[in-house]
């Protein structure tokens, strides 16, 4: 790996007492994402982390002869990468739990759980928690059951969340705790919780809980303490910086989690710029309505929006569809929020001046959201509201052109397409794929496209998002030419989705997403140029360092 010569810059940047007034970075090329000056070779910023100038290296060296130099040599610099849809504490939780991503079958899950329990030395009776399983990766592709876990863990409660976070798998010990806490209602029978589904066989719960039904099990789990939460956040921040992320739109943040973020920001420990979105119609939204948008004085934390849900996920057959699932006749998915209740919350948010972002995956879910936005916005559709649809995975072709006139942003995740492509046609049939993960159709309709990952559902690594967006292939290069290849993005379009367009989706376009005078000096140093590298290599770009406010938060060893 190329070694970057930092001269004395790192030492000066780390010690505020010695901080120079001006710092100057030179590199083989700096992609600014600014149409007025798209590529330069030098950038200067001041001690507050604001860009002073970009341009020709010789000119800036002459202009700032006493600046602290940062020479990136032959590397390429891009604006800080912003994930427009992630779950920061979800990532922290995942890093503190058994990792089940990529498990080959149920036996592999059990083996990983045993290893994790032994490594962590879990005390007797403590919950064993994991995440990341996906039955679509297993030979039989069927949902698992409690019996698969009971032999290995007959007494310890086990709870394992599916990779999309929209289904969970419990063992019998965990389900016994649910029934003990709810003696008036057995898990057996034919009743279902609102917005969720308990999978049953012969009237008995199998151990899989979908969407709102997961709350039955989660309610029995002990609340994590402050030390655990602090470590989870620390791990998540380290992972984000390592992957080149300088910002995230954190979807579904409670008032308690926002308080934790504030403590980190107050202590100067927040190494990621967080745009937090309140977790539905709860205390965080009430605080926004009472006090207005929140902005931390240091500029690394804000909350001005709310995240709502309308349906579930495609992998667990919870996405709300206009017609039956092709592989499960009679099932059209789930509405996790009643449409009338949902509209009431949207109207409340509009009245409070709060940006609305709604999870919608199926074509029925997306139509309900767009219809609701249209009714609630009314004559204000042309205002600068920047309401969002999170995921917009399966959209009816007649609804795609409705986004742009309403000023609605399609917030989409490229790696969802490449994760779902092996089985999406089974769920939807061929005809509905026309509106599936239709990135180019949204762009051609005039809609804004903000890109993210939905981590920890997918990896937080934006390089994988760039690769998926440009190739629509898995990391083995399959299928040849890409899945539904007419919807592939160009490298510049993909990079824009993770930089300037993501910034726009968070009302941050005057602060981040570009490298231009007055903007914050958030940037990533890469060994290769993502706009010149072969598409097949975008997932393997080498990140040499990550910078926020002109200070390094990660440096490759």
Coordinates of C-alpha atoms in Angstrom, one line a residue:
X1 CA 0.0 0.0 0.0
X2 CA 1.2 3.5 -0.8
X3 CA 2.4 5.4 2.2
X4 CA 1.1 8.9 2.6
X5 CA 3.6 11.5 3.8
X6 CA 1.9 13.6 6.4
X7 CA 5.0 15.6 7.4
X8 CA 4.2 17.2 10.7
X9 CA 0.5 17.6 9.9
X10 CA -0.9 14.8 12.0
X11 CA 0.9 16.0 15.2
X12 CA -0.3 19.6 14.6
X13 CA -3.8 18.5 13.9
X14 CA -4.0 16.4 17.0
X15 CA -2.8 19.1 19.3
X16 CA -5.0 22.2 19.2
X17 CA -2.5 24.3 21.0
X18 CA -0.1 23.9 18.1
X19 CA -2.7 23.9 15.3
X20 CA -1.7 26.0 12.3
X21 CA -4.1 28.6 10.9
X22 CA -4.1 26.9 7.5
X23 CA -3.6 23.3 6.3
X24 CA -2.9 22.4 2.7
X25 CA -3.5 19.0 1.0
X26 CA -2.0 18.1 -2.3
X27 CA -2.9 14.9 -4.2
X28 CA -2.8 13.5 -7.7
X29 CA -6.4 14.5 -8.1
X30 CA -9.2 15.8 -5.8
X31 CA -12.8 15.2 -7.0
X32 CA -14.8 18.0 -5.5
X33 CA -18.3 17.0 -6.6
X34 CA -18.6 20.7 -7.4
X35 CA -19.7 21.3 -11.0
X36 CA -17.9 24.7 -11.0
X37 CA -14.5 23.1 -10.3
X38 CA -14.9 19.3 -10.5
X39 CA -11.2 18.2 -10.3
X40 CA -8.3 20.0 -8.6
X41 CA -5.0 19.0 -7.1
X42 CA -4.9 21.0 -3.9
X43 CA -7.1 22.1 -1.1
X44 CA -6.6 24.5 1.8
X45 CA -8.6 24.6 5.0
X46 CA -8.5 26.7 8.2
X47 CA -8.2 25.6 11.9
X48 CA -12.0 25.4 12.2
X49 CA -12.1 22.7 9.5
X50 CA -13.6 25.0 6.8
X51 CA -12.3 24.8 3.2
X52 CA -10.6 28.0 2.2
X53 CA -9.7 27.3 -1.4
X54 CA -9.3 24.5 -4.0
X55 CA -7.3 24.6 -7.2
X56 CA -3.9 24.4 -8.7
X57 CA -1.2 23.1 -6.3
X58 CA 1.4 25.7 -7.2
X59 CA -1.0 28.5 -6.9
X60 CA -2.3 27.4 -3.4
X61 CA 1.3 26.8 -2.2
X62 CA 2.2 30.3 -3.2
X63 CA -1.0 31.7 -1.6
X64 CA -0.4 29.8 1.7
X65 CA 3.4 29.4 2.0
X66 CA 3.3 28.8 5.7
X67 CA 0.5 26.2 5.7
X68 CA 0.9 22.8 7.3
X69 CA 1.4 20.4 4.4
X70 CA -0.4 17.1 3.9
X71 CA 1.0 15.4 0.8
X72 CA -1.2 12.5 -0.4
X73 CA 1.2 11.8 -3.3
X74 CA -0.5 9.8 -6.1
X75 CA -3.7 9.2 -4.1
X76 CA -7.2 10.4 -5.0
X77 CA -9.3 12.5 -2.7
X78 CA -13.1 12.5 -2.7
X79 CA -15.6 14.3 -0.5
X80 CA -16.5 12.5 2.7
X81 CA -18.9 9.6 1.9
X82 CA -22.3 9.9 3.4
X83 CA -24.6 7.0 4.0
X84 CA -28.1 8.3 3.5
X85 CA -29.8 5.5 5.4
X86 CA -28.1 3.6 8.3
X87 CA -28.7 2.6 11.9
X88 CA -25.6 3.6 13.9
X89 CA -26.6 2.0 17.2
X90 CA -27.9 -1.0 15.2
X91 CA -24.4 -1.4 13.9
X92 CA -23.0 -1.1 17.4
X93 CA -25.5 -3.7 18.6
X94 CA -24.5 -6.0 15.8
X95 CA -20.8 -5.7 16.6
X96 CA -21.7 -6.7 20.2
X97 CA -23.7 -9.8 19.2
X98 CA -23.1 -13.1 17.4
X99 CA -22.5 -12.4 13.7
X100 CA -24.7 -14.7 11.6
X101 CA -24.1 -12.9 8.2
X102 CA -23.3 -15.4 5.5
X103 CA -24.2 -18.5 7.5
X104 CA -24.6 -21.5 5.1
X105 CA -27.4 -23.3 6.9
X106 CA -29.0 -23.8 10.3
X107 CA -26.2 -25.9 11.6
X108 CA -23.7 -23.1 10.8
X109 CA -25.9 -20.7 12.8
X110 CA -25.8 -23.1 15.9
X111 CA -22.0 -23.5 15.5
X112 CA -21.4 -19.8 15.5
X113 CA -23.7 -19.3 18.5
X114 CA -21.9 -21.9 20.5
X115 CA -18.5 -20.2 19.7
X116 CA -19.8 -16.8 20.6
X117 CA -21.4 -18.0 23.9
X118 CA -18.1 -19.6 24.9
X119 CA -16.0 -16.6 23.8
X120 CA -18.1 -14.1 25.7
X121 CA -18.5 -16.5 28.7
X122 CA -22.2 -15.7 29.0
X123 CA -23.5 -16.4 32.5
X124 CA -26.2 -19.0 33.0
X125 CA -29.6 -17.8 31.9
X126 CA -28.3 -14.8 30.0
X127 CA -29.8 -14.2 26.6
X128 CA -27.9 -15.3 23.6
X129 CA -28.4 -12.7 20.9
X130 CA -27.3 -12.7 17.2
X131 CA -28.1 -11.1 13.9
X132 CA -27.7 -11.4 10.2
X133 CA -29.2 -14.8 9.2
X134 CA -30.9 -15.1 5.9
X135 CA -32.8 -18.3 5.0
X136 CA -32.5 -17.4 1.3
X137 CA -28.8 -18.2 1.6
X138 CA -29.6 -21.8 2.8
X139 CA -30.2 -24.9 0.7
X140 CA -33.9 -25.3 1.7
X141 CA -34.6 -21.5 1.8
X142 CA -37.3 -22.1 4.4
X143 CA -37.8 -20.2 7.6
X144 CA -36.1 -21.9 10.6
X145 CA -37.9 -23.1 13.8
X146 CA -37.3 -23.0 17.5
X147 CA -36.5 -26.7 17.3
X148 CA -33.4 -25.9 15.3
X149 CA -32.0 -24.1 18.4
X150 CA -33.6 -26.1 21.3
X151 CA -31.2 -29.0 21.2
X152 CA -28.1 -26.8 21.6
X153 CA -29.8 -24.3 23.9
X154 CA -32.6 -25.9 25.8
X155 CA -32.6 -23.5 28.8
X156 CA -30.9 -20.3 27.6
X157 CA -33.2 -17.9 25.8
X158 CA -32.0 -17.2 22.2
X159 CA -33.1 -14.4 19.9
X160 CA -31.7 -14.0 16.4
X161 CA -32.7 -11.1 14.1
X162 CA -32.9 -11.7 10.4
X163 CA -30.5 -9.7 8.2
X164 CA -33.1 -7.1 7.2
X165 CA -34.2 -6.5 10.8
X166 CA -37.8 -7.4 9.9
X167 CA -38.0 -10.9 11.3
X168 CA -36.6 -12.7 14.4
X169 CA -36.0 -16.3 15.4
X170 CA -36.5 -17.4 18.9
X171 CA -36.0 -20.7 20.7
X172 CA -38.5 -22.3 23.0
X173 CA -36.9 -20.9 26.2
X174 CA -37.4 -17.3 24.8
X175 CA -41.0 -18.1 23.8
X176 CA -41.8 -19.4 27.3
X177 CA -40.7 -16.1 28.7
X178 CA -43.1 -14.3 26.3
X179 CA -46.0 -16.5 27.4
X180 CA -45.2 -16.1 31.1
X181 CA -45.3 -12.3 30.7
X182 CA -48.6 -12.5 28.8
X183 CA -50.6 -15.2 30.5
X184 CA -53.8 -14.0 29.1
X185 CA -52.7 -14.7 25.5
X186 CA -50.9 -17.8 24.3
X187 CA -48.6 -17.7 21.2
X188 CA -50.7 -20.6 19.9
X189 CA -54.0 -20.0 18.0
X190 CA -54.8 -17.9 15.0
X191 CA -54.5 -14.3 16.3
X192 CA -51.9 -11.9 15.0
X193 CA -50.5 -8.7 16.4
X194 CA -51.2 -5.5 14.6
X195 CA -48.6 -4.9 11.9
X196 CA -46.9 -8.3 12.5
X197 CA -47.1 -12.0 12.0
X198 CA -46.3 -15.0 14.2
X199 CA -45.5 -17.9 12.0
X200 CA -47.3 -21.1 13.1
X201 CA -47.6 -24.7 12.2
X202 CA -50.6 -26.7 13.3
X203 CA -51.6 -23.7 15.4
X204 CA -48.3 -23.5 17.3
X205 CA -45.7 -20.8 17.0
X206 CA -42.7 -22.0 15.1
X207 CA -40.3 -19.5 16.5
X208 CA -40.2 -16.9 13.7
X209 CA -41.8 -13.5 14.4
X210 CA -42.2 -10.9 11.6
X211 CA -42.2 -7.1 11.9
X212 CA -44.3 -5.8 14.8
X213 CA -44.6 -9.4 16.3
X214 CA -40.9 -9.1 17.2
X215 CA -41.8 -6.7 20.0
X216 CA -43.3 -9.6 21.9
X217 CA -39.8 -11.2 22.3
X218 CA -37.8 -8.0 22.5
X219 CA -40.0 -6.8 25.5
X220 CA -38.6 -9.7 27.6
X221 CA -35.0 -8.9 27.0
X222 CA -33.0 -6.9 29.6
X223 CA -32.2 -3.3 28.8
X224 CA -28.5 -2.7 28.0
X225 CA -26.7 -0.5 30.6
X226 CA -24.8 2.7 29.9
X227 CA -21.4 1.0 29.7
X228 CA -22.7 -1.5 27.1
X229 CA -24.3 1.3 25.0
X230 CA -21.1 3.4 25.1
X231 CA -19.0 0.5 23.9
X232 CA -21.5 -0.3 21.1
X233 CA -21.4 3.3 19.9
X234 CA -17.6 3.4 20.1
X235 CA -17.3 0.3 18.0
X236 CA -19.8 1.6 15.4
X237 CA -17.8 4.9 15.1
X238 CA -14.6 3.0 14.5
X239 CA -16.1 0.8 11.9
X240 CA -17.7 3.8 10.1
X241 CA -14.4 5.8 9.9
X242 CA -12.5 2.7 8.7
X243 CA -15.0 2.4 5.8
X244 CA -14.6 6.0 4.7
X245 CA -17.8 7.3 6.1
X246 CA -17.9 10.9 7.4
X247 CA -21.6 11.1 7.7
X248 CA -24.8 9.1 8.2
X249 CA -28.5 9.7 8.1
X250 CA -29.4 7.7 11.2
X251 CA -32.9 6.4 10.8
X252 CA -35.1 5.9 13.8
X253 CA -33.3 7.6 16.7
X254 CA -34.9 7.7 20.2
X255 CA -34.6 10.6 22.6
X256 CA -32.4 8.4 24.8
X257 CA -30.1 7.6 21.9
X258 CA -29.9 11.2 20.9
X259 CA -28.9 12.0 24.4
X260 CA -26.0 9.5 24.1
X261 CA -24.9 11.1 20.9
X262 CA -25.0 14.5 22.6
X263 CA -22.7 13.2 25.3
X264 CA -20.2 12.0 22.7
X265 CA -20.5 15.3 20.8
X266 CA -19.9 17.3 24.0
X267 CA -16.8 15.3 24.8
X268 CA -15.4 15.6 21.2
X269 CA -15.8 11.9 20.7
X270 CA -18.2 12.0 17.8
X271 CA -16.0 11.1 14.8
X272 CA -19.0 10.9 12.4
X273 CA -21.4 13.6 11.3
X274 CA -24.9 12.3 12.3
X275 CA -28.2 13.5 10.8
X276 CA -30.6 11.8 13.2
X277 CA -34.2 11.0 12.3
X278 CA -36.7 10.6 15.2
X279 CA -38.1 7.1 15.8
X280 CA -41.7 7.6 14.8
X281 CA -44.4 9.2 16.8
X282 CA -42.6 9.2 20.1
X283 CA -40.8 11.4 22.5
X284 CA -38.1 12.5 20.0
X285 CA -40.8 13.8 17.6
X286 CA -42.6 15.5 20.5
X287 CA -39.3 17.3 21.4
X288 CA -38.9 18.4 17.7
X289 CA -42.5 19.7 17.7
X290 CA -42.0 21.6 21.0
X291 CA -38.5 22.9 20.6
X292 CA -37.8 22.8 16.9
X293 CA -34.9 21.2 15.1
X294 CA -31.9 20.3 17.1
X295 CA -28.3 21.3 16.1
X296 CA -25.3 20.6 18.2
X297 CA -23.0 23.6 18.3
X298 CA -20.0 21.7 17.0
X299 CA -21.9 20.8 13.8
X300 CA -21.6 17.0 14.0
X301 CA -25.1 16.2 15.3
X302 CA -28.5 17.3 14.3
X303 CA -32.2 16.1 14.2
X304 CA -34.8 17.8 12.0
X305 CA -36.6 14.8 10.6
X306 CA -38.7 11.8 11.6
X307 CA -38.5 8.2 10.3
X308 CA -41.9 6.4 9.8
X309 CA -42.8 2.9 8.6
X310 CA -45.6 1.7 6.3
X311 CA -44.7 -1.9 5.5
X312 CA -42.2 -4.7 6.1
X313 CA -39.4 -6.3 4.0
X314 CA -39.4 -8.3 0.9
X315 CA -37.2 -11.1 2.2
X316 CA -39.6 -12.0 5.0
X317 CA -42.6 -11.4 2.7
X318 CA -43.7 -8.4 4.8
X319 CA -43.4 -5.8 2.0
X320 CA -46.9 -4.6 1.1
X321 CA -47.7 -5.6 -2.5
X322 CA -50.6 -4.6 -4.8
X323 CA -51.0 -8.3 -5.8
X324 CA -50.1 -11.6 -4.2
X325 CA -46.6 -12.7 -3.6
X326 CA -45.7 -15.0 -6.6
X327 CA -44.2 -17.6 -4.3
X328 CA -47.0 -17.3 -1.6
X329 CA -50.5 -16.9 -3.1
X330 CA -52.9 -15.2 -0.7
X331 CA -50.1 -13.1 1.0
X332 CA -49.8 -9.4 0.0
X333 CA -47.5 -8.5 2.9
X334 CA -48.0 -6.3 5.9
X335 CA -48.9 -2.7 6.7
X336 CA -47.0 -2.1 9.9
X337 CA -48.8 1.2 10.4
X338 CA -52.5 1.7 9.7
X339 CA -52.8 4.1 6.8
X340 CA -55.1 6.5 8.6
X341 CA -52.8 6.5 11.7
X342 CA -49.8 7.0 9.4
X343 CA -51.4 10.0 7.7
X344 CA -52.2 11.6 11.0
X345 CA -48.5 11.4 12.0
X346 CA -47.4 12.8 8.6
X347 CA -49.8 15.7 9.1
X348 CA -48.4 16.2 12.6
X349 CA -44.9 16.3 11.3
X350 CA -45.8 18.8 8.6
X351 CA -47.4 21.1 11.1
X352 CA -44.2 21.0 13.2
X353 CA -42.0 21.7 10.2
X354 CA -40.4 18.3 10.5
X355 CA -38.9 16.5 7.4
X356 CA -40.7 13.1 6.8
X357 CA -38.9 10.0 5.8
X358 CA -40.9 6.8 5.4
X359 CA -39.8 3.2 5.0
X360 CA -41.7 1.7 2.0
X361 CA -40.5 -1.4 0.1
X362 CA -43.5 -2.9 -1.7
X363 CA -45.5 -1.3 -4.5
X364 CA -48.6 -1.0 -2.3
X365 CA -46.6 0.5 0.5
X366 CA -44.9 3.0 -1.8
X367 CA -48.3 4.0 -3.3
X368 CA -49.8 4.6 0.1
X369 CA -46.9 6.8 1.0
X370 CA -46.9 8.8 -2.2
X371 CA -50.7 9.2 -2.0
X372 CA -50.4 10.4 1.6
X373 CA -47.6 12.8 0.8
X374 CA -49.7 14.2 -2.1
X375 CA -52.7 14.8 0.2
X376 CA -50.8 16.2 3.1
X377 CA -48.5 18.5 1.1
X378 CA -51.3 19.8 -1.1
X379 CA -50.2 23.2 -2.4
X380 CA -47.0 23.0 -0.5
X381 CA -45.6 20.3 -2.8
X382 CA -43.3 22.9 -4.4
X383 CA -41.9 24.0 -1.0
X384 CA -38.4 23.0 0.1
X385 CA -39.7 20.1 2.3
X386 CA -37.4 17.3 0.9
X387 CA -39.6 14.5 2.2
X388 CA -38.2 11.1 1.5
X389 CA -39.2 7.5 0.7
X390 CA -36.7 5.1 2.3
X391 CA -35.9 2.1 0.1
X392 CA -38.5 2.6 -2.7
X393 CA -37.5 -0.9 -3.7
X394 CA -40.6 -2.1 -5.6
X395 CA -42.5 0.8 -7.1
X396 CA -45.3 0.6 -9.7
X397 CA -44.2 2.1 -13.0
X398 CA -47.0 4.6 -12.9
X399 CA -45.9 5.9 -9.4
X400 CA -42.2 6.5 -10.3
X401 CA -43.0 9.8 -12.2
X402 CA -44.9 11.1 -9.1
X403 CA -41.8 11.5 -7.0
X404 CA -40.2 14.5 -8.7
X405 CA -43.3 16.7 -9.0
X406 CA -43.9 16.2 -5.3
X407 CA -40.3 17.0 -4.4
X408 CA -39.9 13.6 -2.9
X409 CA -36.4 12.1 -2.6
X410 CA -35.9 8.4 -3.4
X411 CA -33.5 7.2 -0.7
X412 CA -32.2 3.8 -2.0
X413 CA -29.6 1.2 -1.1
X414 CA -27.6 -0.3 -4.0
X415 CA -26.5 -3.4 -2.1
X416 CA -30.2 -4.3 -1.4
X417 CA -30.5 -5.0 -5.1
X418 CA -27.6 -7.3 -5.3
X419 CA -28.5 -9.1 -2.1
X420 CA -32.1 -9.6 -3.2
X421 CA -31.5 -10.4 -6.9
X422 CA -31.2 -14.2 -6.4
X423 CA -34.8 -14.5 -5.2
X424 CA -36.6 -11.2 -6.0
X425 CA -38.2 -12.7 -9.1
X426 CA -39.5 -15.6 -7.1
X427 CA -41.2 -13.1 -4.8
X428 CA -42.5 -10.8 -7.5
X429 CA -42.7 -12.5 -10.8
X430 CA -41.1 -11.0 -13.9
X431 CA -43.5 -8.2 -14.6
X432 CA -43.1 -6.4 -11.3
X433 CA -39.3 -6.3 -11.7
X434 CA -39.7 -3.3 -14.1
X435 CA -40.1 -1.1 -11.0
X436 CA -37.7 -3.0 -8.8
X437 CA -34.6 -1.1 -7.6
X438 CA -35.2 1.2 -10.6
X439 CA -32.4 3.7 -10.1
X440 CA -32.2 5.0 -13.6
X441 CA -35.9 5.3 -14.0
X442 CA -36.0 7.5 -10.9
X443 CA -33.2 9.7 -12.3
X444 CA -34.7 9.9 -15.7
X445 CA -38.0 11.0 -14.1
X446 CA -36.2 13.9 -12.5
X447 CA -36.2 12.6 -8.9
X448 CA -33.3 13.0 -6.6
X449 CA -31.5 9.8 -5.6
X450 CA -29.7 9.6 -2.3
X451 CA -27.7 6.4 -1.7
X452 CA -27.0 4.4 1.5
X453 CA -26.7 0.9 2.8
X454 CA -29.3 0.4 5.6
X455 CA -26.4 -1.0 7.8
X456 CA -26.3 -3.2 9.7
X457 CA -28.8 -4.9 7.3
X458 CA -26.0 -4.6 4.8
X459 CA -22.4 -3.7 5.3
X460 CA -21.7 -0.1 6.2
X461 CA -18.8 -0.1 3.6
X462 CA -19.8 2.5 0.9
X463 CA -17.3 0.9 -1.5
X464 CA -19.7 -2.1 -1.7
X465 CA -22.5 0.4 -2.5
X466 CA -20.5 2.0 -5.3
X467 CA -19.7 -1.4 -6.7
X468 CA -23.3 -2.7 -6.6
X469 CA -24.6 0.6 -8.1
X470 CA -22.3 0.5 -11.1
X471 CA -22.3 -3.3 -11.7
X472 CA -25.5 -4.7 -10.3
X473 CA -23.5 -7.9 -9.7
X474 CA -22.4 -9.8 -6.6
X475 CA -18.8 -9.8 -5.6
X476 CA -18.1 -12.8 -7.8
X477 CA -19.2 -10.9 -10.9
X478 CA -22.5 -12.6 -11.2
X479 CA -24.7 -12.4 -13.2
X480 CA -22.6 -11.5 -16.3
X481 CA -23.5 -8.0 -17.4
X482 CA -25.4 -7.3 -14.2
X483 CA -29.0 -8.0 -13.0
X484 CA -31.5 -5.7 -14.9
X485 CA -28.4 -3.9 -16.3
X486 CA -30.3 -1.0 -17.8
X487 CA -30.7 0.3 -14.2
X488 CA -27.0 0.5 -13.5
X489 CA -25.5 3.8 -12.4
X490 CA -22.4 5.4 -13.8
X491 CA -19.5 5.8 -11.4
X492 CA -20.0 9.6 -11.2
X493 CA -23.7 9.1 -10.5
X494 CA -23.0 6.6 -7.8
X495 CA -20.4 8.8 -6.1
X496 CA -22.8 11.7 -6.3
X497 CA -25.4 9.6 -4.5
X498 CA -23.0 9.0 -1.6
X499 CA -21.8 12.7 -1.5
X500 CA -23.7 15.7 -2.8
X501 CA -27.1 14.1 -3.3
X502 CA -27.0 12.5 0.1
X503 CA -26.0 15.9 1.6
X504 CA -29.0 17.5 -0.2
X505 CA -31.4 14.8 1.3
X506 CA -30.3 16.0 4.8
X507 CA -30.5 19.7 4.0
X508 CA -26.7 19.7 4.4
X509 CA -25.6 20.8 0.9
X510 CA -24.1 24.0 2.1
X511 CA -21.9 22.2 4.7
X512 CA -20.8 18.8 3.2
X513 CA -21.0 16.6 0.1
X514 CA -18.6 18.8 -1.9
X515 CA -15.1 20.2 -1.4
X516 CA -15.5 24.0 -2.1
X517 CA -14.8 27.2 -0.2
X518 CA -16.9 27.5 2.9
X519 CA -17.7 23.8 3.1
X520 CA -16.5 21.5 5.8
X521 CA -13.3 19.7 5.1
X522 CA -14.7 16.2 5.2
X523 CA -12.9 13.9 2.8
X524 CA -11.5 10.5 2.1
X525 CA -8.1 9.6 0.7
X526 CA -8.1 6.7 -1.7
X527 CA -5.2 4.8 -3.3
X528 CA -7.3 4.5 -6.5
X529 CA -9.5 6.9 -8.4
X530 CA -13.2 5.6 -8.2
X531 CA -14.1 7.5 -11.4
X532 CA -11.3 5.8 -13.4
X533 CA -10.9 2.4 -11.8
X534 CA -12.6 -0.6 -13.5
X535 CA -16.1 -1.1 -12.2
X536 CA -15.1 -4.6 -11.0
X537 CA -12.6 -3.1 -8.6
X538 CA -14.8 -0.5 -6.9
X539 CA -15.5 -2.8 -4.0
X540 CA -11.8 -3.1 -3.3
X541 CA -10.7 0.5 -3.3
X542 CA -8.0 1.1 -0.7
X543 CA -9.0 3.7 1.9
X544 CA -5.8 5.4 3.2
X545 CA -7.4 7.9 5.6
X546 CA -10.7 9.5 6.5
X547 CA -11.0 13.1 7.6
X548 CA -13.8 15.1 9.4
X549 CA -13.5 18.8 9.8
X550 CA -10.0 18.7 8.4
X551 CA -8.8 16.2 11.1
X552 CA -8.0 12.5 10.5
X553 CA -10.4 10.1 12.2
X554 CA -8.9 7.0 10.5
X555 CA -5.5 6.2 9.0
X556 CA -4.7 2.8 7.4
X557 CA -1.8 1.1 9.1

